Short mmCIF file of C-alpha atoms in Angstrom, two decimals:
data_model
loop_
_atom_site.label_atom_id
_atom_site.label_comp_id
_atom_site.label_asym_id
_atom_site.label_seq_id
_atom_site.Cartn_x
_atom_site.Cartn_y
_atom_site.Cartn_z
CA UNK W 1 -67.32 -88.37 55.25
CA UNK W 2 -68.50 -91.88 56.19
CA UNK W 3 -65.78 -92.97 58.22
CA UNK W 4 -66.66 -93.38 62.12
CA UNK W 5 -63.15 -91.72 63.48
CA UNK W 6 -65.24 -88.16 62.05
CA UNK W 7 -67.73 -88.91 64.93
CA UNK W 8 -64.53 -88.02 67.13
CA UNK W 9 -62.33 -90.04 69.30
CA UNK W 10 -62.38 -90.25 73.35
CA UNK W 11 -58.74 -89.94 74.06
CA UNK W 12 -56.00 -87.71 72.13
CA UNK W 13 -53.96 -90.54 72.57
CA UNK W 14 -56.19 -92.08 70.17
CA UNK W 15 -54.41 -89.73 66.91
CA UNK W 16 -51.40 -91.11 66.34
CA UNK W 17 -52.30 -94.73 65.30
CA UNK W 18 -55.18 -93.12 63.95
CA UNK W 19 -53.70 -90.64 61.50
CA UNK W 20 -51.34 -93.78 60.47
CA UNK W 21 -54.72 -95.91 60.16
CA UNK W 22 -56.46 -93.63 58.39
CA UNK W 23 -53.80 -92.65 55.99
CA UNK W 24 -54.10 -88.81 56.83
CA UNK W 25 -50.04 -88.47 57.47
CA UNK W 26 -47.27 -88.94 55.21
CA UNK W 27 -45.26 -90.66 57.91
CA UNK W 28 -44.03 -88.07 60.04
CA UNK W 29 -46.26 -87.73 63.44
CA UNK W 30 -49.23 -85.32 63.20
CA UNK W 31 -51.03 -83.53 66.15
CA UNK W 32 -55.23 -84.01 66.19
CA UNK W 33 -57.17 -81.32 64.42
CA UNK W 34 -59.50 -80.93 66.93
CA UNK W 35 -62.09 -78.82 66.32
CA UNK W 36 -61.52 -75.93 68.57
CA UNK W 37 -57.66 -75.97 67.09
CA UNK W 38 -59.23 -75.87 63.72
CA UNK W 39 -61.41 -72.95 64.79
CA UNK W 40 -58.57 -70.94 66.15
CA UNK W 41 -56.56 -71.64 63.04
CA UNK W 42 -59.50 -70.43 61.08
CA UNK W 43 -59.61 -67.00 62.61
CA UNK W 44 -56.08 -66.09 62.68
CA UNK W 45 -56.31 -66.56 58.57
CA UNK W 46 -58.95 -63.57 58.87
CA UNK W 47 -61.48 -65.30 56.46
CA UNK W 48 -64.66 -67.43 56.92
CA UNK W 49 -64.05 -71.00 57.43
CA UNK W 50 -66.09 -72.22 54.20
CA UNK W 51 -64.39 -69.92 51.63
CA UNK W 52 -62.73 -72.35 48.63
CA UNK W 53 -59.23 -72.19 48.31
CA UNK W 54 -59.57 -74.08 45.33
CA UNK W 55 -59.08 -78.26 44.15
CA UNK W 56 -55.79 -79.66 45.02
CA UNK W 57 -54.73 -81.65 41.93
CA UNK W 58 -54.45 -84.48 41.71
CA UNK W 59 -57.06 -86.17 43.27
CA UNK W 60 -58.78 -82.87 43.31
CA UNK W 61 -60.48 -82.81 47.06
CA UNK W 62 -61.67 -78.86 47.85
CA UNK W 63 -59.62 -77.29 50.09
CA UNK W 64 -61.36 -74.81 52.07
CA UNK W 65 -59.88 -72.67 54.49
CA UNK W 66 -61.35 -74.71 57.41
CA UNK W 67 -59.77 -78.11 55.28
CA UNK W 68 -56.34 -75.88 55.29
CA UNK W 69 -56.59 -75.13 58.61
CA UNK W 70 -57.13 -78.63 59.84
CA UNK W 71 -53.98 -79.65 58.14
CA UNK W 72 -52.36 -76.34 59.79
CA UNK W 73 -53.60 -78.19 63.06
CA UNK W 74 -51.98 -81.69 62.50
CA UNK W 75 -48.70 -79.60 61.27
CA UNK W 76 -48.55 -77.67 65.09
CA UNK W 77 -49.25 -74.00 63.07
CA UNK W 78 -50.06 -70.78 65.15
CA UNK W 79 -53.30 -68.64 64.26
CA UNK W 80 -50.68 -66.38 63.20
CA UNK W 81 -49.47 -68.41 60.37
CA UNK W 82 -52.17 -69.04 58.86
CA UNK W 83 -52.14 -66.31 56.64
CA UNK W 84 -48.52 -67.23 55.05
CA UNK W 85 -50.11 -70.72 54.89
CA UNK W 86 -53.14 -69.71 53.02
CA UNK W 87 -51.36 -67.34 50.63
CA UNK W 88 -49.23 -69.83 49.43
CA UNK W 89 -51.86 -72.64 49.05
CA UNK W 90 -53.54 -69.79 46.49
CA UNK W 91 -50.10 -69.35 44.81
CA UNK W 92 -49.21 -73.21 44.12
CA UNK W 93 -52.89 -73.05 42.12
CA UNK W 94 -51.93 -70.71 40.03
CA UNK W 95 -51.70 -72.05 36.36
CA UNK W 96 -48.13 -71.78 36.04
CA UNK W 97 -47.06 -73.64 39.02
CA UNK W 98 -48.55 -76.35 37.22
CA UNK W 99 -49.34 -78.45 40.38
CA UNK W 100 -50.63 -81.71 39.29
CA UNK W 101 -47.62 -82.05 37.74
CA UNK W 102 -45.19 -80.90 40.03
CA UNK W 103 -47.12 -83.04 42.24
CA UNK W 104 -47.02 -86.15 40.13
CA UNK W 105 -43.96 -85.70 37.89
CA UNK W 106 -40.84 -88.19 37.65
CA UNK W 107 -38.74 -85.45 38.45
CA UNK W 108 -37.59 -84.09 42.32
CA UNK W 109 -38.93 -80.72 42.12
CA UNK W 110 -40.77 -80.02 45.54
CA UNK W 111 -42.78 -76.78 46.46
CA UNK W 112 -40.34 -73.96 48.10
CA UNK W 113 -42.23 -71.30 49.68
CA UNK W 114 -40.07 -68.50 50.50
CA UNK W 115 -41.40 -65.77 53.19
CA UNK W 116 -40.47 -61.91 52.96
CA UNK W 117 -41.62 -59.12 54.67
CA UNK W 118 -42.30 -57.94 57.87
CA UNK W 119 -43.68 -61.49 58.59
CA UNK W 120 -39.64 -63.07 58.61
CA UNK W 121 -38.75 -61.32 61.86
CA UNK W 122 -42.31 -61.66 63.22
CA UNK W 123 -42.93 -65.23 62.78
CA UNK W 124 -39.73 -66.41 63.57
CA UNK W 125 -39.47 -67.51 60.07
CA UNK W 126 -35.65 -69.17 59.35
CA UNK W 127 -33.22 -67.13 58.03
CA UNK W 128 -29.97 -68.62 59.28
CA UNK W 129 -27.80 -71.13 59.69
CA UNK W 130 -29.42 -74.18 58.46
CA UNK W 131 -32.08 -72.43 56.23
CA UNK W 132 -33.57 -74.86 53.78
CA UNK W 133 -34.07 -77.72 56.70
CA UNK W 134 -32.62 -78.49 59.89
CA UNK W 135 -33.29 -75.27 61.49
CA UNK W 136 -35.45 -74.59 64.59
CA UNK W 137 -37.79 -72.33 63.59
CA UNK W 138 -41.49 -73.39 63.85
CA UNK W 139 -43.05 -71.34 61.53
CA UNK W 140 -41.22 -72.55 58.74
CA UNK W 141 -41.62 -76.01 59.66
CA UNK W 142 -44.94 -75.39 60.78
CA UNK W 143 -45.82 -73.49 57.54
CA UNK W 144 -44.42 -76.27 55.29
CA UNK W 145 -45.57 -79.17 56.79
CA UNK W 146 -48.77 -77.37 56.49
CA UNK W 147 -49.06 -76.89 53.24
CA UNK W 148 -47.29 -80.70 52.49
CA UNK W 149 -50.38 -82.10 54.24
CA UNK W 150 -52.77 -80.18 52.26
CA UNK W 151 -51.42 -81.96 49.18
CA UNK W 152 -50.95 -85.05 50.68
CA UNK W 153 -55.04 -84.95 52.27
CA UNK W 154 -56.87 -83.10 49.50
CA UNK W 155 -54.54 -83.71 46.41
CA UNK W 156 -53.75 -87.21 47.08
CA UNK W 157 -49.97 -87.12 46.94
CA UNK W 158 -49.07 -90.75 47.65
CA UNK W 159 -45.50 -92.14 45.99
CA UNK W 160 -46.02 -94.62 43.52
CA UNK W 161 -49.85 -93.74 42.52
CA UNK W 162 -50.08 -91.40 41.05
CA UNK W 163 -46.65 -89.56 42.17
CA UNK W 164 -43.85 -90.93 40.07
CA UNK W 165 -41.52 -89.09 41.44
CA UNK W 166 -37.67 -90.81 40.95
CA UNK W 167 -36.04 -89.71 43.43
CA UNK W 168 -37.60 -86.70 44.72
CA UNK W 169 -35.57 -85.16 47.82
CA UNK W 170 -36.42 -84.26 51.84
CA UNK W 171 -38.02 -80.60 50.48
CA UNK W 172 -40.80 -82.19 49.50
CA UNK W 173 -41.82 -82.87 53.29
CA UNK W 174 -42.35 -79.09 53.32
CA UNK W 175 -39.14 -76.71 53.25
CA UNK W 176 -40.39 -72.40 53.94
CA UNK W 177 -37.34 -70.04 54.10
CA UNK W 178 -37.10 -66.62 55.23
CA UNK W 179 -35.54 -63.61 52.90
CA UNK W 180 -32.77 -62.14 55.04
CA UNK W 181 -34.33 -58.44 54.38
CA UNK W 182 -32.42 -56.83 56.85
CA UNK W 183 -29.08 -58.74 55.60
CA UNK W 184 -29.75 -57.58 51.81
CA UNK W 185 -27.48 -54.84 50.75
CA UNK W 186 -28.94 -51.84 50.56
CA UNK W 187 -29.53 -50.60 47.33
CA UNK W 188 -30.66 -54.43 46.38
CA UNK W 189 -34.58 -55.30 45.75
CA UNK W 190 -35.80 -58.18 47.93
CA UNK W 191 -37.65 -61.30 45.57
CA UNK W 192 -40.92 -60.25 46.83
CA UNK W 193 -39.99 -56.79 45.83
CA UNK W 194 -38.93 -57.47 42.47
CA UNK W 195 -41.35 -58.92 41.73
CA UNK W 196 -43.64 -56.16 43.03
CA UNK W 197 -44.44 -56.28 46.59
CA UNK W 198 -43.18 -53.58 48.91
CA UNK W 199 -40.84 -54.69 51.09
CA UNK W 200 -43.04 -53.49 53.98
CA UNK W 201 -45.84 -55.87 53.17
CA UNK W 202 -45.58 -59.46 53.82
CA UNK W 203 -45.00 -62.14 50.60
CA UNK W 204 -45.33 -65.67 49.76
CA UNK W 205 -43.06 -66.94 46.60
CA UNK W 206 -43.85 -70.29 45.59
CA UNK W 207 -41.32 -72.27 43.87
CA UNK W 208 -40.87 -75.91 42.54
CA UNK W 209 -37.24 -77.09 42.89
CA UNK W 210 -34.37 -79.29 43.55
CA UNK W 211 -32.90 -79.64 46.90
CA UNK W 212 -30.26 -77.28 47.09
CA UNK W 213 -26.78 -77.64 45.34
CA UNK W 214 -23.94 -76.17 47.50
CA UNK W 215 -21.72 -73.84 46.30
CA UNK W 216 -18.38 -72.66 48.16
CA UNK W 217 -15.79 -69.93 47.25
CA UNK W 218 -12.62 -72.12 47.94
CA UNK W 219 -9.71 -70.29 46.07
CA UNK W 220 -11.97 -68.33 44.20
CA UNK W 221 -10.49 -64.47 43.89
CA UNK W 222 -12.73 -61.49 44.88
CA UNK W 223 -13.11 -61.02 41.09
CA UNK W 224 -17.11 -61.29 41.07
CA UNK W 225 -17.42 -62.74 37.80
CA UNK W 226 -15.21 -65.21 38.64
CA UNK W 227 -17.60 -65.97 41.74
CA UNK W 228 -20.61 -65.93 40.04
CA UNK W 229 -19.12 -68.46 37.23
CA UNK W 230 -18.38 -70.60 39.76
CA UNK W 231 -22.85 -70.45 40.81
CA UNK W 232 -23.36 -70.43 36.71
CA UNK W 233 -21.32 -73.59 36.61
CA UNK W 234 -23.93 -75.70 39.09
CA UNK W 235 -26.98 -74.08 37.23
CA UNK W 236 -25.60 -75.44 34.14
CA UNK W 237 -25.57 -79.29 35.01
CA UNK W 238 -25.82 -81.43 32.09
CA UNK W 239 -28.56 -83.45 34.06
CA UNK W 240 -30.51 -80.87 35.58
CA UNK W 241 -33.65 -79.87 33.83
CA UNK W 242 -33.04 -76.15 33.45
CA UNK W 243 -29.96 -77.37 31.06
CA UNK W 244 -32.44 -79.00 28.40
CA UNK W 245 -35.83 -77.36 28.84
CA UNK W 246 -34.53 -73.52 30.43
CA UNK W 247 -37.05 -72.16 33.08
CA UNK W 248 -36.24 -70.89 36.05
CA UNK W 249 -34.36 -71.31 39.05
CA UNK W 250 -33.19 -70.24 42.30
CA UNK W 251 -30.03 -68.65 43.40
CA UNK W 252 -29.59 -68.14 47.24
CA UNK W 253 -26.56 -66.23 48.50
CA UNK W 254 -25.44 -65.55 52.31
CA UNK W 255 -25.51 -62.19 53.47
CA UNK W 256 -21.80 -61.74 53.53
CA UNK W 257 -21.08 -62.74 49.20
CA UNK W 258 -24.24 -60.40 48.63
CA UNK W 259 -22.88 -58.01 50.24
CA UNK W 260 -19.31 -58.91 48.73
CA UNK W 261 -21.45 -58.45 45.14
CA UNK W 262 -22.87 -55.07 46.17
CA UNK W 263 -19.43 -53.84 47.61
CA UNK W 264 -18.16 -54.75 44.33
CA UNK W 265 -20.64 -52.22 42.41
CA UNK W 266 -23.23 -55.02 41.44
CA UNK W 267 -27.05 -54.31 41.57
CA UNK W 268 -29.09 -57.33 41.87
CA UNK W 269 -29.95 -57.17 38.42
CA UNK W 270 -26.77 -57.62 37.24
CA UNK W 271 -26.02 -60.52 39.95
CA UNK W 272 -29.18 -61.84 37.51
CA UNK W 273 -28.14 -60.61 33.91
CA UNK W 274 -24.40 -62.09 34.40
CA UNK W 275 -25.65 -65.53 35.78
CA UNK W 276 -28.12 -66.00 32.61
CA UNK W 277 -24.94 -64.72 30.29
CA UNK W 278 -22.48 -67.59 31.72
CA UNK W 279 -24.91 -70.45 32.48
CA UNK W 280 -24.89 -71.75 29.28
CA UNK W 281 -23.82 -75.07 27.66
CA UNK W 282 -22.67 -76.24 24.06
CA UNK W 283 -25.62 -77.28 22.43
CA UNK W 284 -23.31 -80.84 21.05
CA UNK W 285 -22.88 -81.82 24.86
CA UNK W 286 -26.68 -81.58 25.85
CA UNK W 287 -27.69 -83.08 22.35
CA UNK W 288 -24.66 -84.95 20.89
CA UNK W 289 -25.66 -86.14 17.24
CA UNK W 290 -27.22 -89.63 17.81
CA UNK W 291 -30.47 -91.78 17.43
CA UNK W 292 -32.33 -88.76 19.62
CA UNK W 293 -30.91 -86.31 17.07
CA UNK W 294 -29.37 -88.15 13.78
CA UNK W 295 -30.05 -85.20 11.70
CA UNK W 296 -30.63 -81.26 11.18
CA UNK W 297 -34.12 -81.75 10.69
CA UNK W 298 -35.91 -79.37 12.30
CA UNK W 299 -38.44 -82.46 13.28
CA UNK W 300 -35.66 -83.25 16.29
CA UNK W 301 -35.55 -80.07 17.70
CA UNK W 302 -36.32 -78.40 21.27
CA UNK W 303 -39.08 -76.52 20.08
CA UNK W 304 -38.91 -74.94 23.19
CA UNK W 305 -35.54 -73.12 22.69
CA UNK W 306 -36.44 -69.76 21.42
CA UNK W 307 -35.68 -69.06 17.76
CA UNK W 308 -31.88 -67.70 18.27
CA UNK W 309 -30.71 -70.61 19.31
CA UNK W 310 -29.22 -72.57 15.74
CA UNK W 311 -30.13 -75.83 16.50
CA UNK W 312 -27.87 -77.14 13.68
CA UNK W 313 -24.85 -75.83 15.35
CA UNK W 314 -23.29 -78.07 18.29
CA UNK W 315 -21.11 -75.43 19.41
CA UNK W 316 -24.39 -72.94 20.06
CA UNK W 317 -24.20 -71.86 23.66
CA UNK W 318 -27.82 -72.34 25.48
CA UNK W 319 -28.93 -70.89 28.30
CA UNK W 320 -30.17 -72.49 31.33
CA UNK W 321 -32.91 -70.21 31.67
CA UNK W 322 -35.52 -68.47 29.85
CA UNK W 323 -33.99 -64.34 30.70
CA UNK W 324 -32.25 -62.80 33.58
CA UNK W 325 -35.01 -62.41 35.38
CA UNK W 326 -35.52 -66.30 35.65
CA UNK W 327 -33.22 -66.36 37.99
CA UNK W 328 -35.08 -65.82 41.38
CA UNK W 329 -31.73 -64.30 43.79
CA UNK W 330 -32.91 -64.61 47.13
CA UNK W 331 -30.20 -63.46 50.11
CA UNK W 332 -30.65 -65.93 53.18
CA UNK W 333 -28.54 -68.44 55.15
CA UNK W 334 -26.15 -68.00 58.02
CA UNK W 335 -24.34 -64.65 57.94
CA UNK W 336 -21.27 -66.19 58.25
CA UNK W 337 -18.59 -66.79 55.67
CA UNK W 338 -19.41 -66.51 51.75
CA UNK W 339 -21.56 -68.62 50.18
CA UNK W 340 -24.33 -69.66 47.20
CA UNK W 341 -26.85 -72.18 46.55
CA UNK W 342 -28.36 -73.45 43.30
CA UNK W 343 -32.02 -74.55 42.88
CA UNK W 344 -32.60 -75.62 40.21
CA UNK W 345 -36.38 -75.77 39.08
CA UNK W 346 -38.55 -78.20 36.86
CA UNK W 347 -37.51 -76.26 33.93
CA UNK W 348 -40.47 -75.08 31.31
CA UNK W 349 -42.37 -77.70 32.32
CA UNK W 350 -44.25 -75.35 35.15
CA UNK W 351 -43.65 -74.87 39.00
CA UNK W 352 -42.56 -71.37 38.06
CA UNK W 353 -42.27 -68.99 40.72
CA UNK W 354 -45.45 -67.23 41.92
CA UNK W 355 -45.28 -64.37 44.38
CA UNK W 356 -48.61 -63.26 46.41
CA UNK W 357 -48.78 -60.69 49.12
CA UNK W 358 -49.70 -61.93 52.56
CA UNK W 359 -52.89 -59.88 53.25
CA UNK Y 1 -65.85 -86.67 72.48
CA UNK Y 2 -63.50 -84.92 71.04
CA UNK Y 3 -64.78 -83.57 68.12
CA UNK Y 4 -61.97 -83.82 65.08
CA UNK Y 5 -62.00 -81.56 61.30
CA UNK Y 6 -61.42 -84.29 58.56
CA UNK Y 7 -58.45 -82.87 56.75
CA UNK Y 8 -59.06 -83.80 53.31
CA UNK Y 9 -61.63 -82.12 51.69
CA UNK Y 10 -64.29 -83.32 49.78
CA UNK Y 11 -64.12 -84.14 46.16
CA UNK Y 12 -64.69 -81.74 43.25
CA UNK Y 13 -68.02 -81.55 42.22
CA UNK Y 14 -67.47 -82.47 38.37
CA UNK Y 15 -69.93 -81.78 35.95
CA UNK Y 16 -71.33 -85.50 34.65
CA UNK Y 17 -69.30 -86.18 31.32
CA UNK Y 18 -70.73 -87.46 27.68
CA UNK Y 19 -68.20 -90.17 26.69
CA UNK Y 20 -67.32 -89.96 22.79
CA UNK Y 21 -69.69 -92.04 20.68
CA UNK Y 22 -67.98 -95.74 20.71
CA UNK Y 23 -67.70 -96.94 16.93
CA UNK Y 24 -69.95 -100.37 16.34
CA UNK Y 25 -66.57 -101.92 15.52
CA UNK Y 26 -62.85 -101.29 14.95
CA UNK Y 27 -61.39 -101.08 11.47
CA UNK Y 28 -58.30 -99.01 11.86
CA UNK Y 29 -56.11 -98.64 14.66
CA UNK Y 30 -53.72 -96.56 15.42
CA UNK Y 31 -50.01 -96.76 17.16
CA UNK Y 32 -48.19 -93.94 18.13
CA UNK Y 33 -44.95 -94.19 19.65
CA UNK Y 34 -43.13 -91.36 21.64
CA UNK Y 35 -39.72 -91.43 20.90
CA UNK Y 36 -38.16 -94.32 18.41
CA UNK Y 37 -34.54 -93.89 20.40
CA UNK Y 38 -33.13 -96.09 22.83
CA UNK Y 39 -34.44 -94.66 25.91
CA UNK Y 40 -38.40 -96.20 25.00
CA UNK Y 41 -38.79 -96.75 21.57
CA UNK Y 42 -38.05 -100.45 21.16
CA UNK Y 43 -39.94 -102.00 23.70
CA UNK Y 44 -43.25 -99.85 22.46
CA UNK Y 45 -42.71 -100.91 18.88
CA UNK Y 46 -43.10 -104.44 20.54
CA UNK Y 47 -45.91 -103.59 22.42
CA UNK Y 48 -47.65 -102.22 19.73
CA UNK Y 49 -46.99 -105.38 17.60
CA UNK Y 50 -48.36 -107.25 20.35
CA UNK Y 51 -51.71 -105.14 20.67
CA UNK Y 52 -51.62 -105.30 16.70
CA UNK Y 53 -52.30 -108.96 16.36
CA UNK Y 54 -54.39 -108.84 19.15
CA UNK Y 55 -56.47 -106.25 17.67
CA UNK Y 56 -56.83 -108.09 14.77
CA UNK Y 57 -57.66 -111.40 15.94
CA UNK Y 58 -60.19 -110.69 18.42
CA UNK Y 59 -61.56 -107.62 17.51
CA UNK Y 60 -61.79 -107.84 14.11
CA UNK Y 61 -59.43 -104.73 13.09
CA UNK Y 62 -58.53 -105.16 9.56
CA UNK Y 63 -55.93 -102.37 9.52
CA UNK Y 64 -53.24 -100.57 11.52
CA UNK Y 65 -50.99 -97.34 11.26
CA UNK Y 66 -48.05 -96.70 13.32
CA UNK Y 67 -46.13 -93.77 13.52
CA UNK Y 68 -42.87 -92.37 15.88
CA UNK Y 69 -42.57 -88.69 17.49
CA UNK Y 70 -39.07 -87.51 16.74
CA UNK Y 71 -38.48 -86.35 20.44
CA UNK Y 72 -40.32 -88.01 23.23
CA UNK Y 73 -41.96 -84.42 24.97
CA UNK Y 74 -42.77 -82.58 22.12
CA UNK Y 75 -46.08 -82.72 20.72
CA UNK Y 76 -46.65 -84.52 17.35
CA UNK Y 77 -46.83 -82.11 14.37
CA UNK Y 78 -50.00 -81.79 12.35
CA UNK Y 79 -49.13 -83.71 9.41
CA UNK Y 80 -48.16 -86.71 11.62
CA UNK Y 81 -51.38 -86.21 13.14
CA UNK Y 82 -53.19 -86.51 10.32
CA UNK Y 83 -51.82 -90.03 9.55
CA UNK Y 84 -54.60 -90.65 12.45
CA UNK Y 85 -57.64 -89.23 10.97
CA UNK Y 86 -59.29 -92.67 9.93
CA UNK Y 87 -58.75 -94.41 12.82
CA UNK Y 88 -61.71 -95.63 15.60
CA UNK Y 89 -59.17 -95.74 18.16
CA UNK Y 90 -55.14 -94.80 18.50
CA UNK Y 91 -52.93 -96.69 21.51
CA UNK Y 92 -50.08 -93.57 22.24
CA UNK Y 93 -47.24 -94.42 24.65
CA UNK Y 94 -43.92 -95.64 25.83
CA UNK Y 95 -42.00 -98.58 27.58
CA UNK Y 96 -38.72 -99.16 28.63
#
């Protein structure tokens, strides 16, 4: 780089107007990557500082695992995160994440990386009360602002140009949650292990979603179809994405209504296969007939509804997701009194979830 | 000094592109608009008018085609596609 500040500074208390100067923060304070914090953050990750992580869309910059640990710096990480850090970087690259668009898109969906394993309890990572933000664990605030400055300094993230985001929501300033292992009922996979990593090793599931949509059990009977109708009914928004375009999305439940699920003879699977049965919508009240869709032509449909769907018939249920397994159950949150959260995702569009084991 | 990491990588190396031959002249241009309903369709159909007369009186296009996609993310089917295959250029978009 050309710019003189790379020659280093004399005082630390040189950073902060720096970073602002410089345009290496989003806005939130940074610490300085100075280069002996860069070169303990580059051992804890286990690998050799110049190994390619890969181009962070969209302005493409390499991120190496020296450039991801320099960001780790400015974000306060431990040597010790830098694994979760790195693993997830990886997963967001995958193709199906899809992150130059999830980076750029119109809609709010923000990488959430969600830690199981061993790691949870040994980081410190949040698993509690206040999960998905104003918690006080480090390592998921650490972790997330982490990985927000890697796409902010190496893909370029700036609102406006090119990130058209609408909206957007405070997730996308990094948000890492912990899976509650220990709180999920026994019997019950973890995410990471459904999706194929022993619950012994340490994971990294990358998702793209909303900000999560509360959902309380006022009134509601033990019935657990009941309950989980009432979690169908927020993943079946007219407005969210999911509604029009399927996908996936994310279903968090406290400790105590997972374990009300279990006690109540339901595996997780089934938590999964009777959320994609009742979060559906008639197909007249996401399409009603109109200039968008004035006739049965098959030139105005959703060609990415599968084939079952009769796109002719307005009273057609359709699901808010592509299959039961779409619907990424994670237990987390204050063991406290029962209670779910809905995340929804970007729908087909990519920022699906993509699970990596922590090496 | 204290000796800082830049944090933002360097940029890709790309392989140096070959742009698409550029025609000596425009004939026929394309428009193709996203989605004809009310949430863009109008003001692109204006637009395009705009850029149509424009094309024509200082670039010398003699010709124009203009064609809607039923629904504004889908891709646009082959035979719509082929309403293209003449043209030098084709202007594909939407405004609100």
């Amino acid at each position: 780089m050309t710019t003189a500040w790379t020659d280093g500074i004399s005082s630390l208390d040189e950073w902060p107007e720096l970073s602002y100067r410089i345009g290496v923060t989003d806005g939130l304070p940074t610490f300085p990557p100075t280069r002996d914090r860069v070169d303990a953050l580059v051992a804890g990750s286990g690998r050799p500082a110049g190994d390619v992580i890969g181009a962070i869309p969209p302005a493409d910059h390499v991120a190496t695992v020296e450039v991801i640990a320099a960001n780790a710096a400015m974000a306060g990480a431990l040597p010790a995160h830098m694994p979760c850090i790195v693993a997830a970087a990886e997963a967001m690259l995958d193709e199906r994440f899809n992150l130059r668009g999830v980076q750029c898109t119109t809609h709010g969906c923000a990488p959430l990386v969600v830690i199981s394993g061993p790691a949870v309890e040994r980081l410190g990572v949040a698993t509690a009360e206040s999960v998905f933000g104003a918690h006080t664990s480090r390592a998921s605030h650490a972790i997330g602002r982490a990985l927000r400055l890697v796409l902010w300094n190496c893909g370029g993230a700036r609102p406006g140009e090119p990130v058209k985001e609408v909206f957007g929501h405070a997730g996308r300033l990094g948000v890492v949650i912990g899976e509650a292992g220990a709180a999920t009922p026994a019997g019950w996979p973890t995410l990471a292990e459904a999706r194929g990593v022993p619950r012994d090793r340490d994971a990294v599931t990358v998702f793209a979603c909303e900000a999560p949509q509360s959902v309380a059990f006022w009134g509601a009977p033990d019935d657990p179809e009941v309950r989980l109708d009432r979690v169908a009914d927020v993943m079946r928004a007219q407005g969210n994405n999911n509604t029009h375009t399927m996908g996936e999305c994310l279903v968090a439940l406290s400790p105590s209504e997972a374990r009300h699920l279990a006690a109540s003879g339901l595996s997780r699977p089934a938590v999964q296969e009777m959320l994609y049965l009742r979060a559906r919508r008639r197909l007249g009240d996401l399409r009603p007939r109109g200039p968008l869709r004035p006739s049965d032509d098959p030139a105005y449909f959703y060609e990415w509804w599968p084939d079952w769907i009769d796109q002719t018939d307005d009273d057609a249920l359709v699901p808010a997701v592509w299959g039961p397994e779409s619907v990424h159950v994670v237990v987390t949150g204050a063991d406290s009194i029962p209670w779910a959260a809905v995340c929804p995702g970007w729908g087909h569009l990519g920022g699906l979830a993509i699970t990596r084991e922590v090496p | 000094m204290i000796e800082l990491v830049d944090p933002r990588g360097t940029p890709e190396p790309r392989a140096a592109g070959v742009l698409a031959p550029r025609p000596a002249r425009l004939t026929r241009v394309g428009f193709l608009v996203n989605e004809p309903g009310r949430v863009s369709g109008p003001s692109f159909g204006r637009y395009a008018e705009q850029l149509d007369g424009w094309f024509r009186d200082r670039l010398g296009v003699t010709d124009t085609v203009t064609g809607f996609k039923p629904v504004l993310s889908r891709r646009a089917d082959d035979a719509l596609l082929d309403r293209y295959d003449e043209c030098s250029a084709v202007v594909n978009g939407l405004a609100k």
